[in-house]
XYZ file of C-alpha atoms in Angstrom:
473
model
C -50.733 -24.874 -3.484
C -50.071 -24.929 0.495
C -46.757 -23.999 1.611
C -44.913 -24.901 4.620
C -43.285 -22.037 5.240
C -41.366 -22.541 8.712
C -39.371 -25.818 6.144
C -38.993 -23.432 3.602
C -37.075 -21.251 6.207
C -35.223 -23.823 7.967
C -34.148 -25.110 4.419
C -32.731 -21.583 3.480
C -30.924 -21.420 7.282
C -29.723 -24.858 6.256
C -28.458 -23.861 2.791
C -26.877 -20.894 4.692
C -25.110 -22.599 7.309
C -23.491 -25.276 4.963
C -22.139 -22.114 2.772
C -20.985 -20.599 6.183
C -18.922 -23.824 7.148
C -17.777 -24.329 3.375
C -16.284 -20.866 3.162
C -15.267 -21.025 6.805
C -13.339 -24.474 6.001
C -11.470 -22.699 2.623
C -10.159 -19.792 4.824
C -8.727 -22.438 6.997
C -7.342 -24.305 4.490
C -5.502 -20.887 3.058
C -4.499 -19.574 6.516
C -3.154 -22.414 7.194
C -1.187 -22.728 4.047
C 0.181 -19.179 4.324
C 1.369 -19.991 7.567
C 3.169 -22.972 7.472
C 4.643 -23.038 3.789
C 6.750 -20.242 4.309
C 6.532 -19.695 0.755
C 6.159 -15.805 1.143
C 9.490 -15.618 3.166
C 11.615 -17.586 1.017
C 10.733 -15.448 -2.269
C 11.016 -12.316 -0.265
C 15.105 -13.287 0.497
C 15.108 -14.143 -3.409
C 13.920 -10.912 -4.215
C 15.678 -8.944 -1.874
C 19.081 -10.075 -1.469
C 19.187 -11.534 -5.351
C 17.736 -8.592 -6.905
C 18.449 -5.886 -4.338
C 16.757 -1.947 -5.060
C 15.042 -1.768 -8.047
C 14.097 1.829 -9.446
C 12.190 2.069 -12.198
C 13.402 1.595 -15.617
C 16.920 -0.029 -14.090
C 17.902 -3.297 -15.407
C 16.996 -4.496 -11.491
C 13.229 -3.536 -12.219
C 13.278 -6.045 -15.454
C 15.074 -8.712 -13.161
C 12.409 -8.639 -10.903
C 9.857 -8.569 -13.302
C 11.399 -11.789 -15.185
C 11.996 -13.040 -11.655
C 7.888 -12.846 -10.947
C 6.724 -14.129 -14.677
C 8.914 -17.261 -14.178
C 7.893 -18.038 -10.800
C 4.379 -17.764 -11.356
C 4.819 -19.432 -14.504
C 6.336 -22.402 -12.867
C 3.377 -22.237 -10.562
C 1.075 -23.285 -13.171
C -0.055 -19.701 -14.472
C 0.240 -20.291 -17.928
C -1.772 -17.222 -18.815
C 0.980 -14.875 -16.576
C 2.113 -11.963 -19.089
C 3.902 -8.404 -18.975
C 2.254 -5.608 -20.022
C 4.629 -2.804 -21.231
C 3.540 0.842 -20.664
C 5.947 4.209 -21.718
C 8.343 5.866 -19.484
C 8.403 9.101 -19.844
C 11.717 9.173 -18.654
C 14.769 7.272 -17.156
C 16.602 8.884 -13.734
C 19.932 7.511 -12.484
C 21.410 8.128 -8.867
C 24.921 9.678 -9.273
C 26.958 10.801 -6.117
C 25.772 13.558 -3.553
C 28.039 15.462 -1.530
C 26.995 18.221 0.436
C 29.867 20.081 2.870
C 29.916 22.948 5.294
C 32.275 25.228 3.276
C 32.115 28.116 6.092
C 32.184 29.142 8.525
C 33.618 25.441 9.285
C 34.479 22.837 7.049
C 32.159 19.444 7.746
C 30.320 16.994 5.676
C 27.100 16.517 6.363
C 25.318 13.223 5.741
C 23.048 13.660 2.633
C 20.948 11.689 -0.428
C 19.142 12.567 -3.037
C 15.828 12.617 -3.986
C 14.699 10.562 -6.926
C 13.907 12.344 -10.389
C 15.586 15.570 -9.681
C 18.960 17.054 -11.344
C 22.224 17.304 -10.445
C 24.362 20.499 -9.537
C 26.126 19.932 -12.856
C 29.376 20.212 -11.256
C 30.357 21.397 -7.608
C 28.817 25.096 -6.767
C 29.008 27.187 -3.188
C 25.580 28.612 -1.902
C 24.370 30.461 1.075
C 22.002 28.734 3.523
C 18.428 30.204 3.976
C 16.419 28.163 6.733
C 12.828 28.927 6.052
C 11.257 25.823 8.515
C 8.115 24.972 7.631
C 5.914 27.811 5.897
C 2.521 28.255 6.310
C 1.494 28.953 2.681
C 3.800 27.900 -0.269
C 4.321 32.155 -0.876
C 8.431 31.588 -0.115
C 8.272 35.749 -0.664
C 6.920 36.169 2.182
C 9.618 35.281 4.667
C 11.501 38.449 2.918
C 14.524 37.056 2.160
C 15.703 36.067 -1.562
C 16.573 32.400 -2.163
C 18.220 33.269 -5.711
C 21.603 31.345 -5.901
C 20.738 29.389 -2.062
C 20.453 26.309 -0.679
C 17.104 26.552 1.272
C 15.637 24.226 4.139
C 12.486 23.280 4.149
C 10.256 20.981 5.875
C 7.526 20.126 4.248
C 4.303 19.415 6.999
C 0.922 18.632 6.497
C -1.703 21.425 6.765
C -5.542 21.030 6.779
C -6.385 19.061 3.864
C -3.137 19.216 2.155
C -0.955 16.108 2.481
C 2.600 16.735 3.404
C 3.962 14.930 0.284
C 1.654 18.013 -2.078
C 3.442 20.221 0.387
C 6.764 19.000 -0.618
C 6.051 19.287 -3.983
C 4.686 22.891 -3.825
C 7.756 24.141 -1.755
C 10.388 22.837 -4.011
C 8.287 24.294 -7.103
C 8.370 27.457 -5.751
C 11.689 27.768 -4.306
C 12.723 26.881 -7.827
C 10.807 29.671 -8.936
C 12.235 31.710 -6.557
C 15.729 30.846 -8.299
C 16.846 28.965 -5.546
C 20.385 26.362 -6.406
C 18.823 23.399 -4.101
C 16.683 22.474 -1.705
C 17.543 20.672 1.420
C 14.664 18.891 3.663
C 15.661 17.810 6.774
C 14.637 14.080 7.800
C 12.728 13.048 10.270
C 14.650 9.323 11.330
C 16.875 8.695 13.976
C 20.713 8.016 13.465
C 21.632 9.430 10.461
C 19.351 7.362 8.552
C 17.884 9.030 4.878
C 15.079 9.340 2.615
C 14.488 9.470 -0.888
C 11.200 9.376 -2.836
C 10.102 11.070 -6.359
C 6.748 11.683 -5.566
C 5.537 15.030 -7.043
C 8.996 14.731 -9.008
C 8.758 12.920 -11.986
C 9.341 13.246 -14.627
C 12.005 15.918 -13.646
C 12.042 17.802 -10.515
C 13.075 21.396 -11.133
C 15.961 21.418 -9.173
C 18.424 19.263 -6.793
C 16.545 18.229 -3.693
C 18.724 16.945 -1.129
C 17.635 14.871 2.066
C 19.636 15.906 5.238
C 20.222 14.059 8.073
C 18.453 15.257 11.183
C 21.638 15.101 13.268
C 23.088 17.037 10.826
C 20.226 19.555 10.042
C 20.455 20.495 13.904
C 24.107 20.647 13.516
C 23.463 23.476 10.622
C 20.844 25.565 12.681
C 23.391 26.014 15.473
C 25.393 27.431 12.884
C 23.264 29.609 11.364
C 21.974 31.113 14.488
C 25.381 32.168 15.277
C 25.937 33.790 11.871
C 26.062 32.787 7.930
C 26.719 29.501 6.895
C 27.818 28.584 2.846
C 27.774 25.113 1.704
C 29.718 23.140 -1.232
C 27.443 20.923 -2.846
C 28.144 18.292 -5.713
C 25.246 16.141 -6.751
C 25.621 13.839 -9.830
C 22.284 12.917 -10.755
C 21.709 12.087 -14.796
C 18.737 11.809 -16.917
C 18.931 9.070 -19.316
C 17.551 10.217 -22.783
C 15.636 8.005 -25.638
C 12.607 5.842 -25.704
C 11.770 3.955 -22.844
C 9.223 1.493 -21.067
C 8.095 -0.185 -18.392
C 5.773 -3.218 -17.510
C 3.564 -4.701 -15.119
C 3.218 -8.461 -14.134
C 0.192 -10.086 -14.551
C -1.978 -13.544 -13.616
C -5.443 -14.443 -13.744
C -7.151 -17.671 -11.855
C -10.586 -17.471 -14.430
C -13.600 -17.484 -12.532
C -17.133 -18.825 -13.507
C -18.290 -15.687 -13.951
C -15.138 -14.338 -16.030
C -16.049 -11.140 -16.675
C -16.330 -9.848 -12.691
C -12.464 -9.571 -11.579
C -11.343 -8.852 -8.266
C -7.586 -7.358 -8.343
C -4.738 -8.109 -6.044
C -2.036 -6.192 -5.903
C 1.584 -4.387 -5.212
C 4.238 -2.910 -6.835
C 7.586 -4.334 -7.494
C 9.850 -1.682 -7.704
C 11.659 0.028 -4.780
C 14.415 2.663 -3.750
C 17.913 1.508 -4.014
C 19.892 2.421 -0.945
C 18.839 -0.636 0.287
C 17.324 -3.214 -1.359
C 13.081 -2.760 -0.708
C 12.681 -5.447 1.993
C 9.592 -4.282 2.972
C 8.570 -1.272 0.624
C 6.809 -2.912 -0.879
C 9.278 -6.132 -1.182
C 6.772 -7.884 1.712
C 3.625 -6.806 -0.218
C 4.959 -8.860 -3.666
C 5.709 -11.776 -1.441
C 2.227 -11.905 0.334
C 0.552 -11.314 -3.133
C 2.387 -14.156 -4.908
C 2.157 -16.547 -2.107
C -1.388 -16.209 -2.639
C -1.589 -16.686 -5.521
C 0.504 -19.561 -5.287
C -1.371 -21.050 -2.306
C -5.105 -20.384 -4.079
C -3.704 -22.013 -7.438
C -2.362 -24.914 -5.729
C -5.552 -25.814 -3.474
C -7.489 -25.735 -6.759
C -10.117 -22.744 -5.520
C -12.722 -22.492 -8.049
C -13.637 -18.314 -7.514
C -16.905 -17.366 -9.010
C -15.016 -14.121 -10.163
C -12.015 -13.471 -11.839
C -9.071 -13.760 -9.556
C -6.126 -11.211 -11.136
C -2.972 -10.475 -9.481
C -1.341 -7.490 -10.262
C 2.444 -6.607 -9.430
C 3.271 -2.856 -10.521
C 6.080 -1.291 -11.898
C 6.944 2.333 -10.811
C 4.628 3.000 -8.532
C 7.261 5.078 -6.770
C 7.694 7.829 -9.494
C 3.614 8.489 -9.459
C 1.973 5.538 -9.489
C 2.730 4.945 -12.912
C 1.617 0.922 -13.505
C -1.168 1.165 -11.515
C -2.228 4.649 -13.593
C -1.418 2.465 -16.823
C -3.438 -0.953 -15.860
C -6.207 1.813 -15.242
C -5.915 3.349 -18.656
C -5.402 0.256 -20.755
C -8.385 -1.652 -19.000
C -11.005 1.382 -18.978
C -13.387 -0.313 -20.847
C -13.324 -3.625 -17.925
C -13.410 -1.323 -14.982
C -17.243 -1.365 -14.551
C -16.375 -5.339 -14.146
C -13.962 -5.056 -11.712
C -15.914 -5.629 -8.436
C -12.385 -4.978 -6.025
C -8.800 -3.889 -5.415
C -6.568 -5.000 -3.046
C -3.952 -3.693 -2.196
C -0.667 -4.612 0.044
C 2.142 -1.615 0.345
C 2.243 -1.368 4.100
C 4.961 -3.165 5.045
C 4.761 -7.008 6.700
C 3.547 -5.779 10.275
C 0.356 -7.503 11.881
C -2.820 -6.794 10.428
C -5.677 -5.015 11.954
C -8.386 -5.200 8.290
C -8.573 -2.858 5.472
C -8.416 0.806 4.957
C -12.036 1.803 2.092
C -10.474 5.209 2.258
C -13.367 7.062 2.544
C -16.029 4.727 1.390
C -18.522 4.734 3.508
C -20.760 3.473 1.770
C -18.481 0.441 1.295
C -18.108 0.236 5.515
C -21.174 -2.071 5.946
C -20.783 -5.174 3.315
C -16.700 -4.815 4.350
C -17.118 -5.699 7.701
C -19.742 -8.293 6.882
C -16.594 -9.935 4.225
C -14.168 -9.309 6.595
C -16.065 -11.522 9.255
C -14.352 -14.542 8.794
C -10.883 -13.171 9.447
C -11.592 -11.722 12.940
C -10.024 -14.903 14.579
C -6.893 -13.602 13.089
C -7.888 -9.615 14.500
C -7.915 -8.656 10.914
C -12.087 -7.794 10.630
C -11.602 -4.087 10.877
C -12.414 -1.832 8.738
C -11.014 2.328 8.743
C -12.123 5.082 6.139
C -8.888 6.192 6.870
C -8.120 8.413 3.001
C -4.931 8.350 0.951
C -3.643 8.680 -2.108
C 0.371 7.886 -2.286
C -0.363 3.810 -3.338
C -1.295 1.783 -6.344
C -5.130 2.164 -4.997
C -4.945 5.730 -6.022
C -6.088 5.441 -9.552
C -8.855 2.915 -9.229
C -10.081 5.043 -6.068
C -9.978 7.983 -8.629
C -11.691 5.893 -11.280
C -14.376 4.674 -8.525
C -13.487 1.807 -8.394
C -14.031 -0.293 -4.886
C -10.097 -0.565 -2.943
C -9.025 -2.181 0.327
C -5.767 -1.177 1.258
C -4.191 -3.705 3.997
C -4.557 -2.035 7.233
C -1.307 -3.289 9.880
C 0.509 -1.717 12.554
C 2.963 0.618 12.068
C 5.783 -0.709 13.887
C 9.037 0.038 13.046
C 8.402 -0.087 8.873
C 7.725 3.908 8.975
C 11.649 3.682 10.548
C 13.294 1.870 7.316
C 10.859 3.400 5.044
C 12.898 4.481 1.936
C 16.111 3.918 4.089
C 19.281 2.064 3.769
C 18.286 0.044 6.572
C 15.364 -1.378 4.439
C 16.646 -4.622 4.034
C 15.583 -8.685 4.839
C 16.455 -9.265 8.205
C 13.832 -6.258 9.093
C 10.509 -7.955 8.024
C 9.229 -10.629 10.632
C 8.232 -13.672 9.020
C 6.001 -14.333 11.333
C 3.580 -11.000 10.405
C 4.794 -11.254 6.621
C 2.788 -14.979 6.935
C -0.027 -13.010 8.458
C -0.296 -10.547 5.813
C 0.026 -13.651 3.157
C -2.660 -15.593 4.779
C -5.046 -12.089 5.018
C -4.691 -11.479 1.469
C -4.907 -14.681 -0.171
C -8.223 -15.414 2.031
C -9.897 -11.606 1.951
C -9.171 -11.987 -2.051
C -10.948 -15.748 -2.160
C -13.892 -14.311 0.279
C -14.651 -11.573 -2.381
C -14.120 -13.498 -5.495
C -17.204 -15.813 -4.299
C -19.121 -13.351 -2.158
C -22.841 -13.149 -3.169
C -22.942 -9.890 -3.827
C -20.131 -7.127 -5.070
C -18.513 -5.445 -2.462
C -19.987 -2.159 -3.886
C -20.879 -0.433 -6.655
C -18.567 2.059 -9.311
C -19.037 5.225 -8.509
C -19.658 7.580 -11.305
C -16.331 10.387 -12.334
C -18.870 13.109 -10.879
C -19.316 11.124 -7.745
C -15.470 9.884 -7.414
C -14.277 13.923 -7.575
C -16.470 14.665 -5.010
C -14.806 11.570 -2.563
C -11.487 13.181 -3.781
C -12.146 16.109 -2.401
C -14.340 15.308 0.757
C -11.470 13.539 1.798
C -8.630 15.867 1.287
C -7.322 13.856 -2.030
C -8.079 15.954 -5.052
C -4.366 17.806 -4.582
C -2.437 14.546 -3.940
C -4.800 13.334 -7.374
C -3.877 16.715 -9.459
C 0.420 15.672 -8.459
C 0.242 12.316 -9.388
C -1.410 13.218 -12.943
C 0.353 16.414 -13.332
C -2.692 18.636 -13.968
């Protein structure tokens, strides 16, 4: 049989083009939606200013949660569920006061860290300022830290993040017998940090941010002679069984068994009330999933959205969700991930995927009227990605701006009126359509790698420490 191969070709452009304009026409339709409902913005002031901080395993984490399963539910996801996971165990933020007992008597400005112990009562230590060491071998500055309060500053060296610094330093100055640790913070005006990262479930001993005003105020002191301190930190463990759950929804697609994930966590620090971190990321990801349930998309995979619990302890949902659903993670053809704070979107972070780098740009292409086509290999571990990157599974982590989120980060000043509306929209509309574009791409965005294979990306890209922290190995 003849055949007219020039039609044959002009039929498959054809069939091409009309696929082109349809999925062109359903990102419109989405962008559009995300930014002119204001949907994203309305739950984020719910969330925020209703709910406030919400550390893991606080009755403001289970608010949220509740918060999220009846708002989807009333968004027509009948099949949105919790799913509980173990805690093991419960911190609780008690006061922190930290004074210049000699050779002056000053308060300094102080929090502390998440997951670490108090003083149990008020105690007097000497000040040793060791900086920032090169190796985590505290005997080699010469002096001993037993009894002390010791500043450090934990930086980054080659291939070691700075957060597996931290953790390191504080480990050994415990070892070392030290009574604290104070790290010195790196925002403007008095503002402070907390985090629990390489701390759960119980940091060895008090670590106490400083302010940087106030750090500077301590060095002049101590390079005029010895300085003691009074500190009284009343941090509590809370004993007995405990849990924690994620929030989840599914849109089913046509082919049920390939899921793509979207995702966030839900829980926060609670000077302030986690505006942005990662506050922004659970509006963007509900929105979506309210705006691609209400214009009835029909995705050829699995749509899930995923909103975490404690992923500020060590990742500890997103580490569950991996666990529980080992035996679907060959089926899950994507992550994505939003925990970058609402600031304007540039694309998506593969974290070291190259192989991934070619058939992400080519997805990404219909979101480069919106600048958001870009693609970085930039690497990290510290988000809910971490554990499907470790498990080889494919992850986009939004890509934005940095702006002034890096600022409120884990701050007081992490509150509402700090996240534009205008970007948050952005980062909605991004989302939502990058999740419908790889639900009902032709292919899978890329392939699982094997545990052999996903070490060896851990370690190429300067992970496998920040991996061996998180899972306490």
């Amino acid at each position: 049989m003849k055949t007219d191969l020039g039609a044959t070709a002009l039929a498959l452009l054809a069939v091409a083009a009309s696929a082109a304009r349809a999925e062109d026409e359903a990102v419109a339709r989405i962008v559009g939606a995300a930014m002119s409902r204001g949907g994203a913005a309305a739950f984020l002031e719910r969330l925020a200013d209703g709910v406030g901080g919400r550390i893991t395993g606080s009755s403001e984490s289970q608010a949220a949660a509740e918060l999220l399963l009846a708002t989807l539910r009333e968004a027509g996801f009948a099949n949105a569920r919790f799913e509980e996971y173990p805690l093991a165990s419960r911190w609780k933020r008690g006061r922190a006061s930290v004074r210049i007992s000699s050779p002056v008597d000053r308060p300094l400005f102080v929090t502390s860290y998440g997951w670490t112990p108090g003083t149990a009562g008020r105690i007097l230590a000497p000040v040793v300022d060791l900086g920032a060491p090169a190796s985590d071998d505290l005997s080699a500055s010469g002096k001993s830290l037993r009894g002390v309060a010791v500043v450090l500053e934990p930086r980054a060296r080659e291939g070691v993040p700075a957060l597996v610094v931290r953790t390191n330093l504080v480990r050994a100055a415990a070892r070392a017998g030290a009574a604290a640790v104070l790290i010195p913070v790196d925002k403007p005006h008095r503002l402070l940090y907390t985090s629990a990262f390489g701390f759960y479930p119980r940091g060895p001993v008090p670590v106490i941010a400083l302010a940087r005003e106030d750090t500077l105020k301590l060095r002049r002191l101590l390079a005029k002679g010895p300085v003691e301190l009074a500190l009284d930190v009343e941090n509590t463990f809370e004993t007995g069984a405990a849990s924690e759950r994620n929030v989840i929804a599914d849109i089913p697609g046509s082919s049920p068994d390939e899921i793509v994930l979207v995702g966030c966590h839900f829980d926060s620090w609670d000077p302030a009330d986690g505006a942005n971190d990662d506050g922004s990321g659970v509006a963007a990801v509900l929105e979506a999933a309210r705006i691609l349930k209400s214009l009835g998309v029909a995705p050829r995979r699995t749509l899930r959205f995923a909103f975490f619990s404690g992923e500020e302890q060590a990742l500890l949902g997103s580490r569950a969700y991996v666990s529980s659903h080992a035996a679907e993670l060959d089926r899950l053809r994507a992550v994505l991930i939003m925990d970058s704070g609402a600031q304007r979107p540039r694309g998506f972070e593969i974290h070291g995927r190259k192989d991934l780098e070619e058939s992400a740009r080519r997805l990404l292409l219909p979101l480069a009227p919106l600048g958001a086509a870009n693609v970085s290999l930039e690497a990290s571990f510290d988000m809910d990605h971490g554990p499907f990157l470790a498990a080889g599974v494919p992850v986009l982590t939004l890509w934005v701006d940095d702006g002034e989120y890096r600022t409120h980060h884990h701050a007081i000043t992490d509150t509402f009126d700090k996240v534009d509306p205008i970007h948050l929209s952005l980062g909605t509309a991004v989302m939502a359509a990058t999740a419908y574009l790889a639900a009902n791409a032709p292919e899978p965005l890329g392939r699982r790698l094997g545990a052999e294979e996903a070490a060896e990306l851990l370690k190429r890209v300067h992970l496998d420490a920040s991996r061996r922290i998180v899972y306490e190995e």
